[in-house]
Tab-separated table of C-alpha atoms in Angstrom:
chain	number	residue	atom	x	y	z
A	65	UNK	CA	13.673	39.222	-82.869
A	66	UNK	CA	11.855	36.836	-80.529
A	67	UNK	CA	13.816	35.087	-77.813
A	68	UNK	CA	12.770	31.671	-79.120
A	69	UNK	CA	14.134	32.606	-82.544
A	70	UNK	CA	17.444	33.701	-81.016
A	71	UNK	CA	17.672	30.434	-79.090
A	72	UNK	CA	16.959	28.417	-82.242
A	73	UNK	CA	19.558	30.417	-84.159
A	74	UNK	CA	22.146	29.843	-81.445
A	75	UNK	CA	21.539	26.110	-81.538
A	76	UNK	CA	21.895	25.872	-85.319
A	77	UNK	CA	24.920	28.188	-85.499
A	78	UNK	CA	26.654	26.286	-82.676
A	79	UNK	CA	26.634	23.171	-84.856
A	80	UNK	CA	29.168	24.905	-87.139
A	81	UNK	CA	31.591	25.690	-84.307
A	82	UNK	CA	33.818	23.806	-81.898
A	83	UNK	CA	33.383	25.415	-78.494
A	84	UNK	CA	32.788	29.179	-78.467
A	85	UNK	CA	29.384	28.801	-76.806
A	86	UNK	CA	29.805	31.917	-74.670
A	87	UNK	CA	31.279	34.055	-77.461
A	88	UNK	CA	28.534	32.960	-79.843
A	89	UNK	CA	25.833	33.765	-77.308
A	90	UNK	CA	27.205	37.245	-76.597
A	91	UNK	CA	27.804	38.113	-80.255
A	92	UNK	CA	24.390	36.848	-81.270
A	93	UNK	CA	22.730	38.821	-78.467
A	94	UNK	CA	24.465	42.014	-79.601
A	95	UNK	CA	23.610	41.736	-83.295
A	96	UNK	CA	20.069	40.521	-82.584
A	97	UNK	CA	19.631	43.650	-80.449
A	98	UNK	CA	20.539	45.753	-83.476
A	99	UNK	CA	24.002	46.690	-82.195
A	100	UNK	CA	27.335	46.953	-83.989
A	101	UNK	CA	30.290	45.217	-82.349
A	102	UNK	CA	34.075	44.940	-82.419
A	103	UNK	CA	35.551	41.479	-81.853
A	104	UNK	CA	38.987	41.898	-80.326
A	105	UNK	CA	41.319	38.938	-80.480
A	106	UNK	CA	44.234	37.331	-82.324
A	107	UNK	CA	43.854	35.683	-85.744
A	108	UNK	CA	42.482	32.172	-85.921
A	109	UNK	CA	40.027	32.422	-83.040
A	110	UNK	CA	36.870	31.552	-85.041
A	111	UNK	CA	35.624	35.138	-85.441
A	112	UNK	CA	35.015	34.814	-89.186
A	113	UNK	CA	33.588	31.296	-88.860
A	114	UNK	CA	31.098	32.522	-86.270
A	115	UNK	CA	29.983	35.486	-88.397
A	116	UNK	CA	29.620	33.331	-91.512
A	117	UNK	CA	27.419	30.911	-89.606
A	118	UNK	CA	25.202	33.712	-88.251
A	119	UNK	CA	24.738	35.435	-91.613
A	120	UNK	CA	24.086	32.138	-93.388
A	121	UNK	CA	21.467	31.290	-90.785
A	122	UNK	CA	19.831	34.699	-91.279
A	123	UNK	CA	20.122	34.479	-95.073
A	124	UNK	CA	21.990	37.788	-95.414
A	125	UNK	CA	25.371	38.625	-97.004
A	126	UNK	CA	28.670	38.985	-95.156
A	127	UNK	CA	30.825	41.587	-96.883
A	128	UNK	CA	34.538	41.544	-96.084
A	129	UNK	CA	36.719	44.646	-96.003
A	130	UNK	CA	40.387	44.665	-95.039
A	131	UNK	CA	41.374	47.614	-92.928
A	132	UNK	CA	44.606	49.192	-94.180
A	133	UNK	CA	46.057	52.559	-95.174
A	134	UNK	CA	44.580	52.205	-98.673
A	135	UNK	CA	40.976	51.932	-97.457
A	136	UNK	CA	39.670	55.370	-98.411
A	137	UNK	CA	36.141	56.680	-97.789
A	138	UNK	CA	35.467	56.355	-101.535
A	139	UNK	CA	36.427	52.664	-101.487
A	140	UNK	CA	34.169	52.066	-98.514
A	141	UNK	CA	31.155	54.092	-99.674
A	142	UNK	CA	31.471	53.852	-103.457
A	143	UNK	CA	32.108	56.076	-106.460
A	144	UNK	CA	30.610	57.268	-109.703
A	145	UNK	CA	31.699	55.424	-112.843
A	146	UNK	CA	34.165	57.864	-114.508
A	147	UNK	CA	33.366	56.768	-118.072
A	148	UNK	CA	29.627	57.183	-117.575
A	149	UNK	CA	30.111	60.511	-115.786
A	150	UNK	CA	31.908	61.873	-118.875
A	151	UNK	CA	29.004	60.811	-121.071
A	152	UNK	CA	26.023	61.364	-118.784
A	153	UNK	CA	27.216	63.642	-115.943
A	154	UNK	CA	26.722	62.567	-112.323
A	155	UNK	CA	23.595	60.572	-111.487
A	156	UNK	CA	22.410	57.861	-109.134
A	157	UNK	CA	22.426	55.402	-112.044
A	158	UNK	CA	26.172	55.579	-112.588
A	159	UNK	CA	27.055	55.267	-108.901
A	160	UNK	CA	29.002	52.076	-108.067
A	161	UNK	CA	28.191	51.064	-104.502
A	162	UNK	CA	31.032	50.244	-102.150
A	163	UNK	CA	30.806	47.554	-99.460
A	164	UNK	CA	29.242	49.920	-96.898
A	165	UNK	CA	26.386	50.928	-99.186
A	166	UNK	CA	25.965	47.368	-100.441
A	167	UNK	CA	25.717	46.053	-96.887
A	168	UNK	CA	23.181	48.759	-95.993
A	169	UNK	CA	21.033	48.109	-99.065
A	170	UNK	CA	21.117	44.311	-98.710
A	171	UNK	CA	20.847	44.251	-94.929
A	172	UNK	CA	24.133	42.417	-94.534
A	173	UNK	CA	27.033	42.476	-92.122
A	174	UNK	CA	29.896	44.763	-93.079
A	175	UNK	CA	32.884	42.930	-91.600
A	176	UNK	CA	36.012	45.105	-91.363
A	177	UNK	CA	39.088	43.100	-90.438
A	178	UNK	CA	42.110	44.866	-88.931
A	179	UNK	CA	39.742	47.720	-88.065
A	180	UNK	CA	42.371	49.826	-86.327
A	181	UNK	CA	44.598	49.839	-89.424
A	182	UNK	CA	42.100	51.888	-91.423
A	183	UNK	CA	42.616	55.687	-91.672
A	184	UNK	CA	40.682	57.818	-89.209
A	185	UNK	CA	38.730	59.689	-91.914
A	186	UNK	CA	37.568	56.333	-93.332
A	187	UNK	CA	36.377	55.150	-89.926
A	188	UNK	CA	34.586	58.461	-89.410
A	189	UNK	CA	32.562	57.661	-92.541
A	190	UNK	CA	30.961	54.843	-90.558
A	191	UNK	CA	29.764	57.071	-87.719
A	192	UNK	CA	26.539	58.248	-89.351
A	193	UNK	CA	25.793	54.784	-90.728
A	194	UNK	CA	26.157	53.275	-87.261
A	195	UNK	CA	24.303	56.031	-85.394
A	196	UNK	CA	21.461	56.804	-87.811
A	197	UNK	CA	21.391	53.621	-89.949
A	198	UNK	CA	21.514	55.919	-92.979
A	199	UNK	CA	24.077	57.887	-94.944
A	200	UNK	CA	23.866	60.767	-97.402
A	201	UNK	CA	25.774	60.159	-100.627
A	202	UNK	CA	26.376	63.263	-102.805
A	203	UNK	CA	24.459	63.203	-106.109
A	204	UNK	CA	22.779	59.939	-105.054
A	205	UNK	CA	20.675	60.786	-102.017
A	206	UNK	CA	20.125	59.274	-98.608
A	207	UNK	CA	20.700	55.532	-98.288
A	208	UNK	CA	18.653	53.966	-95.501
A	209	UNK	CA	19.914	50.657	-94.147
A	210	UNK	CA	17.830	47.513	-94.040
A	211	UNK	CA	17.013	46.344	-90.480
A	212	UNK	CA	19.601	43.533	-90.458
A	213	UNK	CA	22.531	45.793	-91.412
A	214	UNK	CA	25.381	45.644	-88.903
A	215	UNK	CA	28.971	46.873	-88.724
A	216	UNK	CA	31.245	44.166	-87.332
A	217	UNK	CA	34.888	45.027	-86.717
A	218	UNK	CA	37.825	42.894	-85.668
A	219	UNK	CA	41.147	43.921	-84.160
A	220	UNK	CA	44.284	42.091	-83.080
A	221	UNK	CA	45.266	43.393	-79.615
A	222	UNK	CA	48.765	41.892	-79.879
A	223	UNK	CA	49.810	43.807	-83.000
A	224	UNK	CA	50.473	47.533	-82.657
A	225	UNK	CA	52.608	48.044	-85.772
A	226	UNK	CA	50.846	50.276	-88.281
A	227	UNK	CA	47.717	50.650	-86.178
A	228	UNK	CA	45.898	53.820	-85.171
A	229	UNK	CA	44.111	54.656	-81.949
A	230	UNK	CA	40.352	54.619	-82.366
A	231	UNK	CA	38.551	57.828	-81.525
A	232	UNK	CA	36.093	58.117	-78.654
A	233	UNK	CA	33.287	58.625	-81.183
A	234	UNK	CA	34.026	55.287	-82.835
A	235	UNK	CA	34.348	53.460	-79.508
A	236	UNK	CA	31.076	54.972	-78.319
A	237	UNK	CA	29.174	53.412	-81.219
A	238	UNK	CA	30.542	49.901	-80.864
A	239	UNK	CA	29.952	47.100	-78.419
A	240	UNK	CA	33.092	45.073	-77.695
A	241	UNK	CA	33.884	41.425	-77.074
A	242	UNK	CA	37.336	40.014	-76.336
A	243	UNK	CA	37.933	36.617	-77.932
A	244	UNK	CA	41.025	34.672	-76.924
A	245	UNK	CA	42.437	31.292	-77.897
A	246	UNK	CA	40.410	28.239	-76.934
A	247	UNK	CA	41.542	25.486	-74.583
A	248	UNK	CA	43.603	22.535	-75.793
A	249	UNK	CA	40.651	20.147	-76.029
A	250	UNK	CA	38.681	22.544	-78.250
A	251	UNK	CA	41.688	23.163	-80.488
A	252	UNK	CA	42.233	19.427	-80.824
A	253	UNK	CA	38.600	19.144	-81.889
A	254	UNK	CA	39.081	21.894	-84.493
A	255	UNK	CA	42.217	20.267	-85.913
A	256	UNK	CA	40.535	16.866	-86.098
A	257	UNK	CA	37.538	18.414	-87.864
A	258	UNK	CA	39.646	20.359	-90.391
A	259	UNK	CA	42.201	17.634	-91.149
A	260	UNK	CA	39.923	14.568	-90.810
A	261	UNK	CA	42.679	13.080	-88.643
A	262	UNK	CA	42.085	9.387	-87.994
A	263	UNK	CA	44.211	6.411	-87.082
A	264	UNK	CA	47.044	6.176	-84.585
A	265	UNK	CA	49.568	8.222	-86.604
A	266	UNK	CA	47.339	11.173	-87.447
A	267	UNK	CA	45.803	11.286	-83.996
A	268	UNK	CA	49.284	11.562	-82.475
A	269	UNK	CA	50.146	14.256	-85.010
A	270	UNK	CA	47.045	16.157	-83.948
A	271	UNK	CA	47.979	16.039	-80.261
A	272	UNK	CA	51.571	17.045	-80.964
A	273	UNK	CA	50.565	19.835	-83.359
A	274	UNK	CA	48.196	21.450	-80.873
A	275	UNK	CA	50.774	21.165	-78.077
A	276	UNK	CA	53.640	22.819	-79.996
A	277	UNK	CA	51.355	25.465	-81.485
A	278	UNK	CA	50.063	26.436	-78.072
A	279	UNK	CA	53.662	26.526	-76.826
A	280	UNK	CA	54.471	29.247	-79.380
A	281	UNK	CA	52.084	31.539	-77.501
A	282	UNK	CA	53.985	31.131	-74.250
A	283	UNK	CA	57.618	31.134	-75.379
A	284	UNK	CA	59.441	34.176	-73.944
A	285	UNK	CA	61.140	35.007	-77.251
A	286	UNK	CA	57.883	35.078	-79.255
A	287	UNK	CA	55.847	38.282	-79.332
A	288	UNK	CA	52.860	36.615	-80.994
A	289	UNK	CA	52.397	32.889	-81.436
A	290	UNK	CA	50.503	30.891	-84.005
A	291	UNK	CA	46.772	30.375	-84.175
A	292	UNK	CA	45.168	26.964	-84.488
A	293	UNK	CA	45.635	27.288	-88.259
A	294	UNK	CA	49.292	26.504	-87.654
A	295	UNK	CA	48.349	23.244	-85.942
A	296	UNK	CA	46.035	22.337	-88.813
A	297	UNK	CA	48.758	22.892	-91.399
A	298	UNK	CA	51.284	21.078	-89.220
A	299	UNK	CA	49.138	17.924	-89.309
A	300	UNK	CA	48.504	18.215	-93.044
A	301	UNK	CA	52.195	18.684	-93.869
A	302	UNK	CA	53.314	15.968	-91.435
A	303	UNK	CA	50.832	13.537	-92.997
A	304	UNK	CA	52.362	14.065	-96.424
A	305	UNK	CA	55.911	13.802	-95.065
A	306	UNK	CA	55.018	10.527	-93.356
A	307	UNK	CA	53.867	9.124	-96.686
A	308	UNK	CA	57.023	10.333	-98.440
A	309	UNK	CA	59.276	8.856	-95.749
A	310	UNK	CA	57.180	5.703	-95.331
A	311	UNK	CA	56.542	6.267	-91.634
A	312	UNK	CA	53.432	4.454	-90.466
A	313	UNK	CA	53.668	4.718	-86.682
A	314	UNK	CA	54.528	7.571	-84.287
A	315	UNK	CA	56.848	5.180	-82.423
A	316	UNK	CA	59.169	4.869	-85.417
A	317	UNK	CA	62.553	6.556	-85.101
A	318	UNK	CA	61.981	9.070	-87.882
A	319	UNK	CA	58.680	10.434	-86.578
A	320	UNK	CA	60.024	13.106	-84.238
A	321	UNK	CA	62.395	14.622	-86.804
A	322	UNK	CA	59.618	14.467	-89.389
A	323	UNK	CA	57.427	16.450	-87.062
A	324	UNK	CA	60.092	19.128	-86.585
A	325	UNK	CA	60.291	19.559	-90.358
A	326	UNK	CA	56.499	19.946	-90.483
A	327	UNK	CA	56.728	22.569	-87.715
A	328	UNK	CA	59.238	24.600	-89.728
A	329	UNK	CA	56.963	24.682	-92.761
A	330	UNK	CA	53.700	25.291	-90.886
A	331	UNK	CA	54.767	27.539	-88.001
A	332	UNK	CA	57.924	29.513	-88.863
A	333	UNK	CA	55.988	32.111	-90.861
A	334	UNK	CA	53.205	32.387	-88.295
A	335	UNK	CA	55.259	33.315	-85.242
A	336	UNK	CA	56.598	36.812	-84.617
A	337	UNK	CA	59.730	37.060	-82.516
A	338	UNK	CA	60.436	39.819	-80.038
A	339	UNK	CA	62.404	42.534	-81.840
A	340	UNK	CA	65.035	42.528	-79.079
A	341	UNK	CA	65.814	38.833	-79.537
A	342	UNK	CA	68.731	37.827	-81.763
A	343	UNK	CA	67.377	34.489	-82.906
A	344	UNK	CA	65.497	32.870	-85.762
A	345	UNK	CA	62.062	31.216	-85.969
A	346	UNK	CA	63.789	27.923	-86.734
A	347	UNK	CA	65.921	28.112	-83.588
A	348	UNK	CA	62.953	28.982	-81.360
A	349	UNK	CA	60.847	26.218	-82.883
A	350	UNK	CA	63.691	23.776	-82.248
A	351	UNK	CA	63.583	24.746	-78.568
A	352	UNK	CA	59.841	24.130	-78.481
A	353	UNK	CA	60.320	20.803	-80.267
A	354	UNK	CA	62.997	19.719	-77.782
A	355	UNK	CA	60.804	20.700	-74.841
A	356	UNK	CA	57.881	18.694	-76.189
A	357	UNK	CA	59.626	15.586	-77.524
A	358	UNK	CA	62.691	15.282	-75.286
A	359	UNK	CA	62.431	17.275	-72.051
A	360	UNK	CA	58.789	16.642	-71.136
A	361	UNK	CA	58.886	12.846	-71.780
A	362	UNK	CA	62.118	12.662	-69.734
A	363	UNK	CA	60.503	14.474	-66.807
A	364	UNK	CA	57.471	12.177	-67.009
A	365	UNK	CA	59.566	8.998	-66.826
A	366	UNK	CA	59.534	7.324	-63.384
A	367	UNK	CA	62.633	7.761	-61.279
């Protein structure tokens, strides 16, 4: 792929994202070079959005696979239709392609989320496809991948429950890029874009939602905080509560308690407390709420 084409692609793809210029550039460089890559980062850090934009720009499919204990090699590669096998015996015609074969044949991206939750024998199925860009399927033949075929994996580095350690062979065939949360300004831009926040009330909700969501990632009792999706939902829920409670201005007395209720709905299921802590998500969120709405304004007051 010509450098000018890569530059044009980057410019068009960037229009779909808020921030992420560096991550987009590095990911695009890797896949344009014909490499497979693992994107390592917590949920809600624009990994899927970035891949969708790239594949849409290239006009190729993006096939999603969830990595879990049930992802067998047969589910990844494909299988022969049992009913047709009984009638016709095994043949290439009655083979039902799995997402790996479909991605190879269509030249798409095979995107495996929670990559390190998949069984080792399933991941080993990818080795030949990644190394040789082809795979031999019994009773079907050798499937050769189209030039734009890529394996894209994602992993959450903060979640070790139910995960497996990737083998050296798998690591050796993958490039890697760490993607972390964006800064506050970028997250505010994302929330505004996704919620269409406008007016004094919604703009204040947006600022507050991003602030408390980011605070969940730093609280000592929380093992993993919420992604920006929590802030988006917080604004959407708070907007509806404001209508129900007839609150039109963030200076009204009921706004702060309204916002705590929105936090409970939007964030309590997205935070994961430290196992050693005897507390509840509601209690921890109340602490964050008090810090944001009571403690910080008090500290900021003169005198």
